[in-house]
Amino acid sequence: MSAILNIGNASPSLSLSLPGQGMPEILAFGPEPVSNDIAPVAKRASRVNGMDVPVPSALLLPNGGMGFFGWPAIAGHRDGQDFVAMFQDWSAEGGVDRTLLVAADPVAQLSIRIEIEAHDTGVVSFGTTLTNQGDGDYTVDRCMAASMLVGPGPADITSFAGMWGREFHAHTEPLGSRLWLQESRRGRTSHDRFPGLFVEAGNTVLGVHLGWSGNHLVAVDTLDDGKRLVHAGELFEPGEMRLAAGESYVSPKAYLTTAASVPEAAERFRGFVSSSLLKWPGAGKPRPVMLNTWEGNYFDHRLESLRAQADAAAKLGIERFVLDDGWFGSASQGRDDDTTSLGDWAVDARKYPDGLKALVGHVRGLGMEFGIWFEPEMVNPDSELYRTHPDWVLRIKGRPLLLSRHQLVLDLTRPEVGDYLFARLDHVLRAHDIAYVKWDMNRDITHAGGRDGRAATSRQTRAFYALVDRVRAAHPNVEVESCASGGGRADYGVLERTHRLWTSDGTDALERLEIQRGASLFFPPSILGAHISGSPNHQTGRRHSLSFRAVVALAYHLGVELNPLMLDDAERAELAFWIALHKRLRPLLHGGRSFQLAPLDGRYVWGATTAARIVLFVAQAGQMLTEQPPPLVMPAMDCEPGKWRIASISPAEPAFIRMSDGQRGLLGGQTTFSLETLRRGGLPLPMLRPESGMVLELERIEGN
C-alpha cells in the first residue's frame, strides 16, 4: 500500500498517498486528516478508461498520458522528446506543518520538488520546482503551482471579473461537466481576471488564490469519475520557459483553504495576509489616514497651494500627505500631462525651484508623514531616458512598438535598467524624509519580448519583484503601495513585499460598494485603500453626499482624494468628524474580526466585531423593492453573550425613508437585544434612501 502523508493537524488538513511511481494522490483536503486505520485508496475498477491497470484520478499536479486523460498540470518536452513525465521514488522531508515532496524521472531527466506549508490561519500554500537534469534544453509548457480536489455533484464557481474602475466583481455560475479555464495575458494580475476563486460543492467551499503578478491561468477540470481538480499557476507564452542543463523553474505560490462557506474561507484568507504574509516596517502602527493629491491637483503642482493643502489636511486630522504624479522631469521639460517625462526621475525645478525639501519639511513640521508617487517600470517616448536609451524597452523584433497611455514598458530584465531605476528611486528616498511610496503601473504589457527575442513576461515579473525587494532592503522603513491603475496588480505575490493595495481608481462610492466587497474576500480591510473623493465624482460624474462617501470608505485604509481648500467650512467640519470617527474606531476596524454580508435588495452590510463591541456599516445602493427591509441578521463572531444595544449612530440623522417609534427607540439605544437576536431574528432597521448609509456602534452592556 502507498504511504499516507498528512500535512497540517486540522482546519484544514491535506492527506496524500505517495506512490512508488506517478504523482501523489489527493485523499482529502478538509477539517481532519485521513485516519490510517481505514484503507485510504479505493482501487478503481480495472476497465476504467479501457485500462487494464488501476489509474488514480485525483492527482496532485497530474501529468498527461500513461492513463490519465484529464488536463495536465505539468507539460513539457525536450525538442519534441520526453513529452511524458513519470516521477518515482517519492520522499517527504520536514514536519506536519511544512513538507517537501521530492521525486525524479530518470527517463525524462527531470526532478520535482513540491513545497507544502500549512499555516495556522487555515491556509495551505503550495509551490513547485521543476529541474532539468539532462544535458540538453527542456521546454516547460506548463507547471502549475498547485492542484486540489473538489468532490463530484452539483457545484458553483465564483470568479472575479471587471475592468478599470470596476474591479473585483464577483460572478457565480454553475460548474459544468467540461473544463473551466481562465487565462490572463496582460503581464500583471489584471483588472478583468483576478487569480482567485471559490468552488462550492455540497457543504464545502474550496478557496484558491495564486500569488503572482504576471500572466496566470486557473483551470477546473472535471474527470471521468465525476471528481474535479482545480489547478492554478503561471501562464507561459510559446517557448518562454526553456531550462538549460541544471536550471530550475520555481513556480509562484498558490494559496488554498477549505471551509463550510465562502465567508469562512474569506476570513481565513484575510487572517493569513494579516498574520503571515505582510512584513510591516513598524509593527502595531495604526494605518495613517492619508491625503493623496491626484484628484485634487492632477499635474498642477504649485508649491504654495500644496503647502496650504497640507495645512488644511493637518487640521482635518490627516496623518500622511502623498504627492502624486507631476513632480518630476528633466532639465529640458517637466511632467505637465501624461505624454512626457516618465523615466526622468528628477525633481522638476520649474515647479520646485528649491527641490522637494521645502514641501517635505513643511509636511513633516505639521506632524504628517510624506509619501510620493513613482511609476518606475514605464517610460514615455518623449523623455530624456528614451531618447538616450531607446533600446531599453520591451519589444518584439519586426513588430511595432504599441503605445498605451503614451507609455512603453522598460525591460527590467536588463541589469542596467534595474540599476538605473534603483539609483533614481534610492536618490529621491535618501535625499528626503519619505515614509511611503505609491508604486504605480499604468498599462498592460503588449509586446513582452526581451533582447534575446524570446517572450519575457515571467522574467519581467521576477525582475519587478527583485527591484521592489532591492528598494525595500535599502529603505526598510518605507511603506510601499501596489497600484496598477487601481487594482490591476493585487495579489499575494506583490503583497509579500508591499503594504497596501490601491483597490481601484474608481472612487465613486456607489461603484466602490461592490469593488470593496469582492476585494475583501481575499484581503483585509486595513490594506485596501479607500478614499473620500470629491463630488461630482471624477470618473462617473455622480453626486453623492459626504456622509455616503465617508460611510463607504471608513472601514478600510482611509484616505482623502480631493483638494481640501475647495471645501467650505461646513464640509471641512463634517469631513473632520468622519476622520475622527475612523481614528476612534480604527483599532476595532483593523484589529477585530471583519465580515461582509451578501447584498440583499440593494442593501450592503459590512463591519467588524470584538468581544464587547460591533461596528456595523449599512449602505443602500438602489431603491428597495420591498416595502420594508428585512431584519438585519448578522454574524456575532467573538462577541460575548449578554444584553446589547446600539450605542451610537453616524450620521446623527441618516437619510431614512420612514421610521417607526420602535425603530427610533432601537437606534436611540433604548432597546436591548441578545446575540441570538443578531444571529437569528435580526435588527429591524429603517429603510435608507438610495445612495445613503450609516455607521452603527453596538455595545455589550451586561452579561447573561
XYZ file of C-alpha atoms in Angstrom:
704
model
C 0.000 0.000 0.000
C 1.248 3.500 -0.796
C 2.475 5.658 2.059
C -0.068 8.041 3.626
C 1.048 11.596 4.346
C -0.965 14.069 6.424
C 0.023 17.734 6.259
C -1.480 20.056 8.857
C -3.194 18.847 12.008
C -6.623 20.317 11.266
C -8.622 23.170 9.684
C -7.715 22.156 7.091
C -5.548 19.075 6.744
C -4.239 17.686 3.462
C -3.962 13.915 3.129
C -1.894 12.440 0.298
C -0.942 8.978 -0.834
C 2.661 8.776 -2.072
C 3.056 6.221 -4.852
C 6.095 4.297 -5.895
C 5.649 5.742 -9.367
C 3.428 8.535 -10.657
C 2.057 11.585 -8.873
C 0.759 11.817 -5.291
C -2.950 11.112 -4.950
C -5.125 13.588 -3.046
C -7.152 11.676 -0.489
C -8.777 14.580 1.342
C -8.496 18.298 1.990
C -10.699 19.084 4.932
C -11.097 19.629 8.673
C -9.405 16.382 9.744
C -6.609 14.183 8.390
C -7.378 10.791 6.919
C -7.192 8.053 9.542
C -4.532 5.427 8.962
C -6.808 2.642 10.188
C -9.037 2.921 7.115
C -7.763 1.990 3.673
C -7.274 5.409 2.106
C -7.315 4.434 -1.543
C -10.264 2.722 -3.184
C -8.730 0.941 -6.144
C -10.532 1.738 -9.352
C -12.025 -0.988 -11.492
C -9.540 -2.475 -13.903
C -11.502 -1.485 -17.032
C -11.934 2.227 -16.255
C -10.997 4.155 -19.419
C -10.232 0.817 -21.018
C -7.088 0.450 -18.887
C -6.143 -2.958 -17.524
C -4.407 -1.387 -14.518
C -5.802 0.984 -11.878
C -5.184 4.646 -12.733
C -5.889 7.176 -9.938
C -7.695 10.345 -10.979
C -7.384 12.826 -8.091
C -3.691 13.521 -8.557
C -1.555 16.355 -7.257
C -0.101 18.013 -10.388
C -1.101 15.245 -12.818
C 0.904 14.677 -15.989
C -0.647 13.796 -19.314
C -0.551 10.334 -20.785
C 0.060 6.997 -19.046
C -3.647 6.513 -18.414
C -4.512 9.997 -17.108
C -6.707 11.667 -19.706
C -7.530 14.876 -17.863
C -5.974 18.335 -18.103
C -2.210 18.035 -17.361
C -0.851 20.303 -14.656
C 2.717 19.692 -15.845
C 3.663 19.524 -19.506
C 6.862 19.985 -21.484
C 9.305 18.368 -23.844
C 12.920 18.102 -24.915
C 12.804 19.155 -28.573
C 9.726 17.000 -29.018
C 11.056 14.140 -26.911
C 10.357 13.312 -23.260
C 6.845 14.771 -23.571
C 5.564 12.487 -20.820
C 6.885 12.597 -17.254
C 6.562 9.822 -14.682
C 8.185 10.659 -11.358
C 9.222 7.957 -8.929
C 10.965 7.302 -5.616
C 8.977 9.926 -3.747
C 10.280 11.091 -0.405
C 8.901 13.519 2.151
C 11.028 15.881 4.218
C 10.008 18.183 7.047
C 7.181 18.009 9.535
C 3.423 18.086 9.669
C 3.176 21.861 9.040
C 5.822 22.164 6.342
C 6.564 19.304 3.970
C 8.809 18.990 0.945
C 7.972 16.226 -1.537
C 10.836 15.180 -3.806
C 10.936 12.780 -6.763
C 12.736 12.271 -10.077
C 12.103 10.937 -13.563
C 15.295 9.234 -14.812
C 13.859 8.788 -18.318
C 12.841 12.412 -18.920
C 15.791 13.518 -16.758
C 13.714 15.764 -14.555
C 13.359 16.228 -10.821
C 10.465 17.803 -8.959
C 10.062 19.424 -5.551
C 6.637 20.294 -4.143
C 6.680 22.513 -1.056
C 3.500 22.475 1.034
C 3.043 24.619 4.136
C 0.031 24.571 6.459
C -0.372 27.977 8.114
C -2.115 28.369 11.445
C -4.746 30.617 9.853
C -6.209 27.685 7.908
C -4.492 28.466 4.600
C -2.175 25.973 2.889
C 0.449 27.223 0.425
C 1.917 25.223 -2.441
C 4.922 25.748 -4.700
C 6.511 23.589 -7.389
C 10.120 23.445 -8.581
C 10.991 21.577 -11.784
C 14.693 20.967 -12.570
C 16.274 19.865 -15.848
C 18.802 17.168 -15.021
C 19.582 16.353 -18.635
C 22.275 17.703 -20.933
C 20.075 19.492 -23.430
C 17.398 22.167 -23.031
C 13.972 21.255 -21.672
C 10.954 23.418 -22.588
C 8.313 23.786 -19.881
C 4.929 24.364 -21.444
C 3.053 24.258 -18.160
C 3.933 23.805 -14.495
C 1.151 24.579 -12.071
C 1.853 25.705 -8.528
C -0.909 23.518 -7.079
C -3.779 21.162 -7.781
C -6.636 20.417 -5.429
C -9.570 18.037 -5.342
C -13.229 19.057 -5.405
C -15.850 16.391 -4.975
C -18.448 15.322 -7.548
C -22.005 16.535 -7.808
C -23.587 19.964 -8.398
C -21.154 22.795 -7.793
C -20.961 26.556 -8.191
C -17.866 28.571 -9.007
C -17.381 32.205 -8.018
C -14.774 34.087 -10.008
C -13.927 37.788 -10.178
C -14.026 39.952 -13.267
C -14.229 43.648 -14.063
C -12.352 46.447 -15.765
C -10.538 49.641 -14.890
C -12.545 51.364 -12.175
C -14.797 48.292 -11.644
C -12.519 45.580 -10.288
C -13.323 42.538 -8.109
C -16.895 41.982 -9.264
C -17.988 38.519 -8.125
C -19.683 36.254 -10.667
C -21.206 32.936 -9.575
C -22.195 30.283 -12.108
C -22.923 26.549 -12.093
C -19.829 24.467 -12.760
C -20.488 22.265 -15.764
C -19.056 18.933 -16.838
C -16.358 20.393 -19.078
C -13.104 22.231 -18.492
C -13.492 25.702 -16.904
C -10.482 27.812 -17.830
C -9.345 31.363 -17.065
C -6.231 32.781 -18.702
C -4.718 36.248 -18.332
C -2.011 37.572 -20.666
C -1.835 41.216 -19.563
C 1.553 40.934 -17.854
C 0.080 41.861 -14.472
C -2.574 40.470 -12.166
C -5.171 42.311 -14.298
C -8.378 44.201 -13.646
C -10.552 41.758 -15.561
C -9.351 38.291 -14.478
C -8.361 38.136 -10.837
C -6.370 34.954 -9.983
C -8.685 33.743 -7.258
C -11.930 31.816 -6.994
C -14.242 29.812 -4.755
C -15.749 26.438 -5.686
C -18.747 25.347 -3.636
C -19.722 21.676 -3.815
C -22.130 20.221 -1.285
C -21.368 21.691 2.124
C -17.755 22.525 1.336
C -16.092 25.543 -0.226
C -12.606 25.482 -1.743
C -10.874 28.874 -1.920
C -7.921 29.351 -4.292
C -5.588 32.275 -4.905
C -2.418 32.429 -6.991
C 0.178 34.795 -5.538
C 1.589 36.003 -8.833
C 1.746 39.411 -10.534
C 2.219 38.255 -14.128
C 0.378 36.054 -16.608
C -1.651 33.315 -14.976
C -4.140 30.545 -15.562
C -6.698 28.829 -13.365
C -8.415 25.638 -14.534
C -11.164 23.437 -13.109
C -11.146 20.027 -14.781
C -13.965 17.504 -14.430
C -12.529 13.997 -14.506
C -14.084 10.847 -15.921
C -15.207 9.708 -12.448
C -17.010 12.988 -11.695
C -14.342 14.396 -9.394
C -12.841 17.783 -10.151
C -9.301 19.116 -9.959
C -8.626 22.827 -9.569
C -5.240 23.981 -10.887
C -3.517 27.370 -10.520
C -0.216 28.533 -11.928
C 1.748 30.763 -14.243
C 0.871 31.051 -17.932
C 3.771 30.834 -20.412
C 3.958 32.164 -23.919
C 5.293 29.649 -26.505
C 8.893 28.731 -25.713
C 9.054 31.232 -22.857
C 10.224 28.815 -20.157
C 13.218 26.885 -21.509
C 15.535 25.293 -18.964
C 19.179 24.729 -19.785
C 21.039 21.832 -18.171
C 20.836 22.177 -14.392
C 18.355 25.062 -14.471
C 15.121 25.087 -12.469
C 11.710 26.628 -12.810
C 10.265 27.805 -9.481
C 6.534 28.393 -9.621
C 4.676 31.149 -7.796
C 2.889 30.087 -4.655
C -0.743 29.073 -4.670
C -2.812 29.546 -1.519
C -5.752 27.276 -0.756
C -8.255 26.840 2.025
C -11.440 24.896 2.561
C -14.368 25.809 4.782
C -18.094 25.426 5.233
C -18.895 28.732 3.495
C -17.382 31.484 1.380
C -17.372 33.971 4.318
C -15.438 31.461 6.448
C -12.927 30.812 3.651
C -12.565 34.581 3.124
C -11.888 35.098 6.818
C -9.066 32.582 6.604
C -7.544 34.358 3.609
C -7.723 37.733 5.377
C -6.192 36.286 8.534
C -3.350 34.743 6.556
C -2.493 38.034 4.853
C -2.542 39.944 8.149
C -0.580 37.489 10.284
C 1.659 35.577 7.880
C 2.199 37.463 4.618
C 2.648 41.169 5.348
C 6.023 42.384 6.612
C 5.493 45.748 8.281
C 8.210 48.379 8.821
C 6.627 49.258 12.172
C 4.723 46.521 13.947
C 1.494 47.653 15.568
C 1.493 51.084 13.941
C -2.029 52.325 13.062
C -2.758 52.768 9.373
C -2.383 56.534 8.852
C -5.238 58.498 7.327
C -3.803 59.960 4.137
C -4.404 62.734 1.651
C -3.498 61.831 -1.935
C -3.078 64.847 -4.205
C -4.086 63.286 -7.540
C -7.748 64.202 -7.959
C -7.252 67.486 -6.122
C -4.417 68.716 -8.357
C -3.551 66.344 -11.195
C -0.418 67.800 -12.830
C -0.949 71.329 -11.485
C 1.763 71.454 -8.803
C 2.049 74.868 -7.161
C 4.173 74.871 -4.054
C 2.205 77.460 -2.097
C -1.080 75.732 -2.853
C 0.323 72.345 -1.807
C 1.593 73.856 1.431
C -1.845 75.313 2.095
C -3.437 71.943 1.324
C -1.074 70.329 3.816
C -2.091 72.907 6.439
C -5.762 72.159 5.806
C -5.127 68.404 5.839
C -3.410 68.538 9.224
C -6.349 70.461 10.678
C -8.678 67.755 9.383
C -6.728 65.094 11.280
C -4.940 63.630 8.262
C -1.696 61.843 9.114
C 0.042 61.250 5.757
C 0.412 63.582 2.748
C 1.111 61.811 -0.577
C 2.385 63.787 -3.561
C 1.106 62.093 -6.699
C 2.152 62.311 -10.372
C 3.603 65.538 -11.776
C 6.576 66.366 -9.514
C 9.420 65.234 -11.818
C 11.021 65.849 -15.194
C 14.307 66.569 -16.911
C 16.345 69.725 -17.285
C 14.613 70.444 -20.595
C 10.997 69.545 -19.832
C 8.647 68.686 -16.989
C 5.638 66.475 -16.446
C 2.597 68.638 -17.224
C 0.487 65.814 -18.659
C 0.774 62.073 -19.152
C 2.566 62.270 -22.526
C 6.020 63.106 -21.269
C 8.862 62.607 -18.776
C 8.226 59.123 -17.395
C 11.685 57.744 -16.692
C 13.224 61.142 -15.886
C 13.079 60.787 -12.124
C 14.486 64.162 -11.112
C 12.589 66.901 -9.272
C 11.074 69.435 -11.698
C 12.949 72.676 -10.987
C 10.179 74.756 -12.591
C 7.641 73.608 -10.017
C 10.074 73.112 -7.146
C 12.960 75.569 -7.637
C 14.490 74.601 -4.292
C 13.705 70.897 -4.668
C 11.183 68.887 -2.704
C 12.767 69.530 0.674
C 10.709 72.663 1.280
C 7.423 70.805 0.816
C 8.596 67.688 2.639
C 9.842 69.768 5.555
C 6.583 71.692 5.723
C 4.537 68.473 5.796
C 6.782 66.877 8.407
C 6.619 70.028 10.502
C 2.847 69.626 10.649
C 3.287 66.156 12.144
C 2.312 64.277 8.989
C 4.265 61.649 7.067
C 5.264 62.371 3.475
C 4.657 59.993 0.587
C 5.478 60.170 -3.110
C 4.345 58.611 -6.423
C 6.560 56.664 -8.826
C 5.901 54.634 -11.952
C 9.321 53.035 -12.385
C 8.514 50.346 -14.961
C 7.287 52.699 -17.687
C 8.804 55.307 -19.980
C 7.365 57.965 -22.273
C 8.954 58.128 -25.725
C 9.026 61.885 -25.072
C 11.622 61.655 -22.300
C 15.341 62.072 -21.911
C 15.632 58.443 -20.810
C 14.072 57.090 -24.001
C 15.976 59.469 -26.248
C 19.200 58.268 -24.619
C 18.301 54.570 -24.373
C 15.617 53.622 -26.926
C 16.806 50.012 -26.701
C 15.802 49.760 -23.032
C 12.146 48.881 -23.735
C 10.451 45.538 -24.182
C 9.919 44.823 -27.872
C 9.287 42.061 -30.397
C 11.655 42.185 -33.330
C 9.939 43.291 -36.510
C 6.755 44.337 -34.723
C 5.573 47.885 -33.984
C 6.013 49.396 -30.549
C 2.461 49.770 -29.275
C 1.828 52.748 -27.025
C -0.659 52.568 -24.174
C -1.331 55.707 -22.150
C 1.574 57.235 -24.114
C 3.901 54.706 -22.477
C 6.280 51.894 -23.301
C 7.481 49.261 -20.849
C 11.093 49.252 -19.700
C 12.895 45.920 -19.950
C 13.626 45.233 -16.294
C 15.383 42.000 -17.196
C 18.364 44.069 -18.376
C 20.602 44.660 -15.330
C 21.455 48.188 -16.444
C 17.774 49.139 -16.460
C 17.221 47.797 -12.952
C 20.365 49.567 -11.758
C 19.236 52.880 -13.263
C 15.766 52.692 -11.716
C 17.093 51.688 -8.310
C 19.601 54.549 -8.383
C 16.904 57.120 -9.182
C 14.458 55.874 -6.528
C 17.226 55.462 -3.975
C 18.444 59.019 -4.560
C 14.987 60.544 -4.006
C 14.334 58.440 -0.898
C 17.742 59.159 0.622
C 17.504 62.892 -0.042
C 14.096 63.311 1.648
C 12.228 62.183 4.729
C 9.805 59.923 2.858
C 7.771 57.249 4.627
C 5.621 55.974 1.776
C 5.886 55.172 -1.938
C 2.882 54.817 -4.212
C 4.262 52.420 -6.856
C 2.103 52.593 -9.965
C 1.867 50.541 -13.193
C -0.489 52.141 -15.656
C -0.509 49.847 -18.667
C -0.674 46.225 -19.715
C 2.343 44.576 -21.353
C 1.560 44.048 -25.042
C 4.964 43.204 -26.518
C 6.874 41.393 -23.800
C 9.960 40.416 -25.763
C 13.484 40.537 -24.371
C 16.815 41.195 -26.045
C 17.081 37.510 -26.963
C 13.819 37.667 -28.914
C 12.030 35.331 -26.521
C 8.878 36.059 -24.547
C 9.859 37.700 -21.267
C 6.721 38.223 -19.172
C 7.849 35.780 -16.491
C 11.330 37.259 -16.332
C 9.872 40.780 -16.278
C 7.624 39.926 -13.327
C 10.511 38.445 -11.361
C 12.686 41.447 -12.207
C 9.953 43.736 -10.865
C 9.936 41.726 -7.628
C 13.724 41.993 -7.441
C 13.605 45.783 -7.903
C 10.990 46.229 -5.169
C 12.982 43.931 -2.876
C 16.111 45.986 -3.547
C 14.354 49.253 -2.717
C 12.813 47.753 0.410
C 16.180 46.410 1.592
C 17.770 49.837 1.156
C 14.821 51.630 2.805
C 13.256 49.168 5.260
C 11.156 51.826 6.999
C 9.385 52.945 3.820
C 5.931 51.519 3.150
C 5.056 50.664 -0.468
C 1.625 50.731 -2.065
C 0.884 48.469 -5.035
C -1.112 50.427 -7.580
C -1.730 49.494 -11.203
C -4.350 51.916 -12.488
C -6.088 50.833 -9.320
C -6.439 47.104 -8.593
C -4.564 45.812 -11.637
C -1.732 44.348 -9.540
C -3.380 42.997 -6.396
C -2.214 39.553 -5.316
C -0.288 37.757 -2.579
C 2.916 37.802 -4.633
C 3.138 41.581 -4.618
C 1.947 41.700 -1.004
C 4.994 39.733 0.113
C 6.914 42.964 -0.489
C 4.325 45.781 -0.267
C 1.890 47.021 2.373
C -1.184 48.483 0.716
C -3.361 47.924 -2.337
C -4.970 50.804 -4.168
C -8.241 48.949 -4.582
C -9.473 50.865 -7.612
C -9.033 54.130 -9.463
C -12.815 54.276 -9.321
C -13.574 56.416 -6.269
C -17.332 56.654 -6.858
C -18.879 55.441 -3.589
C -21.684 53.566 -5.326
C -19.231 51.623 -7.501
C -16.979 51.026 -4.503
C -19.646 49.002 -2.686
C -19.199 46.017 -4.994
C -15.467 46.588 -5.603
C -14.629 46.568 -1.905
C -16.944 43.649 -1.166
C -15.150 41.478 -3.719
C -11.656 42.557 -2.690
C -12.453 41.904 0.977
C -12.888 38.203 0.240
C -9.112 37.935 -0.198
C -7.592 40.989 1.501
C -8.026 42.504 4.989
C -9.684 45.936 5.078
C -6.644 47.525 6.750
C -4.626 47.346 3.496
C -7.362 48.232 0.986
C -7.087 51.895 0.081
C -10.499 53.616 0.200
C -10.640 57.386 -0.308
C -13.298 60.010 0.245
C -13.315 61.805 -3.102
C -14.958 64.953 -4.376
C -18.484 65.453 -5.682
C -19.282 65.228 -8.537
C -17.123 62.138 -8.847
C -14.277 62.465 -11.347
C -14.904 59.097 -13.011
C -18.698 58.865 -13.189
C -19.967 62.395 -12.620
C -22.320 61.202 -9.877
C -23.023 63.469 -6.914
C -23.080 61.854 -3.501
C -23.421 63.260 -0.027
C -20.250 63.487 2.026
C -21.787 61.122 4.568
C -22.362 58.407 1.926
C -18.817 58.783 0.569
C -17.447 58.557 4.109
C -19.531 55.560 5.199
C -18.363 53.562 2.169
C -14.663 54.338 2.803
C -14.427 54.354 6.587
C -13.791 50.651 7.356
C -10.725 50.349 5.120
C -7.387 52.165 4.918
C -8.950 55.584 4.855
C -7.756 58.360 2.603
C -8.947 61.639 1.134
C -8.796 62.235 -2.630
C -9.642 65.913 -3.083
C -8.288 69.402 -2.564
C -9.327 70.392 0.985
C -9.055 74.068 0.041
C -12.095 73.585 -2.208
C -14.338 72.628 0.737
C -16.488 75.138 2.562
C -16.489 75.430 6.358
C -19.415 73.040 6.830
C -17.826 70.412 4.595
C -14.487 70.697 6.387
C -16.206 70.256 9.737
C -18.103 67.193 8.507
C -15.001 65.643 6.947
C -13.083 66.206 10.190
C -15.889 64.420 12.043
C -15.652 61.341 9.793
C -11.859 61.233 10.036
C -12.051 61.448 13.837
C -14.667 58.678 13.873
C -12.442 56.455 11.754
C -9.461 57.042 14.026
C -11.564 56.259 17.103
C -12.875 53.048 15.531
C -9.622 52.126 13.770
C -8.373 49.646 16.429
C -11.607 47.682 16.103
C -11.946 48.031 12.324
C -8.368 46.896 11.660
C -7.904 44.622 14.667
C -11.284 42.938 15.093
C -12.810 40.182 13.000
C -14.196 41.732 9.844
C -17.172 40.439 7.914
C -19.133 41.134 4.738
C -22.731 40.119 4.163
C -24.132 39.327 0.729
C -26.117 42.284 -0.654
C -29.870 41.964 -0.203
C -32.268 44.162 -2.169
C -29.509 46.713 -2.731
C -28.510 46.846 0.941
C -24.793 46.305 1.635
C -23.654 45.432 5.149
C -20.124 45.001 6.492
C -18.248 45.610 9.706
C -16.038 44.219 12.455
C -16.561 42.619 15.856
C -14.770 42.170 19.175
C -15.960 40.625 22.436
C -17.892 43.680 23.603
C -18.272 45.914 20.540
C -19.543 45.712 16.971
C -19.180 48.334 14.262
C -21.792 47.911 11.566
C -21.832 49.709 8.211
C -25.080 49.803 6.259
C -25.327 51.342 2.787
C -28.260 51.346 0.400
C -27.384 51.314 -3.300
C -30.632 51.462 -5.277
C -34.249 51.757 -4.227
C -35.524 48.678 -2.379
C -38.220 46.551 -3.983
C -39.817 45.637 -0.651
C -42.000 47.866 1.493
C -39.739 47.356 4.491
C -36.207 45.956 4.601
C -35.939 42.529 6.208
C -34.417 42.457 9.704
C -30.641 42.599 9.545
C -29.267 39.182 10.511
C -25.516 39.216 11.022
C -22.753 37.053 12.492
C -21.659 37.786 16.038
C -18.112 36.486 15.841
C -16.076 36.737 19.044
C -18.957 38.533 20.764
C -19.768 37.635 24.369
C -23.334 36.700 25.338
C -25.403 39.203 27.227
C -27.532 42.243 26.607
C -26.535 44.502 23.745
C -27.713 47.862 22.466
C -26.995 50.385 19.724
C -24.690 52.891 21.396
C -24.143 55.354 18.556
C -25.255 56.146 15.037
C -23.469 58.241 12.400
C -24.501 60.492 10.818
C -26.784 61.641 13.591
C -29.710 61.817 11.158
C -29.363 59.157 8.431
C -31.428 59.524 5.274
C -34.296 57.242 6.322
C -37.396 56.984 4.155
C -39.592 56.239 7.163
C -39.055 55.163 10.756
C -41.400 53.739 13.387
C -41.365 54.637 17.077
C -39.926 51.214 17.859
C -37.105 51.692 15.373
C -36.444 55.144 16.810
C -36.053 53.592 20.259
C -33.784 50.853 18.884
C -31.484 53.360 17.176
C -31.523 55.569 20.265
C -30.176 52.765 22.449
C -33.402 52.362 24.447
C -33.994 48.790 23.257
C -31.686 45.944 24.257
C -31.289 42.621 22.486
C -29.321 39.373 22.690
C -26.773 37.771 20.412
C -29.447 35.307 19.344
C -31.440 38.249 18.026
C -28.467 39.282 15.904
C -27.834 35.752 14.665
C -31.412 34.641 14.066
C -34.087 37.300 14.372
C -32.115 40.309 13.172
C -32.371 44.043 13.798
C -35.454 45.731 12.250
C -33.632 48.779 10.877
C -35.434 51.550 8.973
C -35.241 51.794 5.203
C -32.479 54.058 3.893
C -32.807 56.265 0.876
C -30.856 55.134 -2.192
C -27.175 56.100 -2.180
C -27.021 56.775 1.531
C -25.577 54.958 4.518
C -24.917 54.890 8.245
C -22.488 53.546 10.837
C -23.896 51.784 13.895
C -21.851 51.078 17.017
C -23.204 48.222 19.123
C -22.007 47.591 22.666
C -22.443 44.892 25.270
C -23.909 46.423 28.425
C -24.330 43.392 30.703
C -23.844 39.628 30.905
C -26.442 36.887 30.935
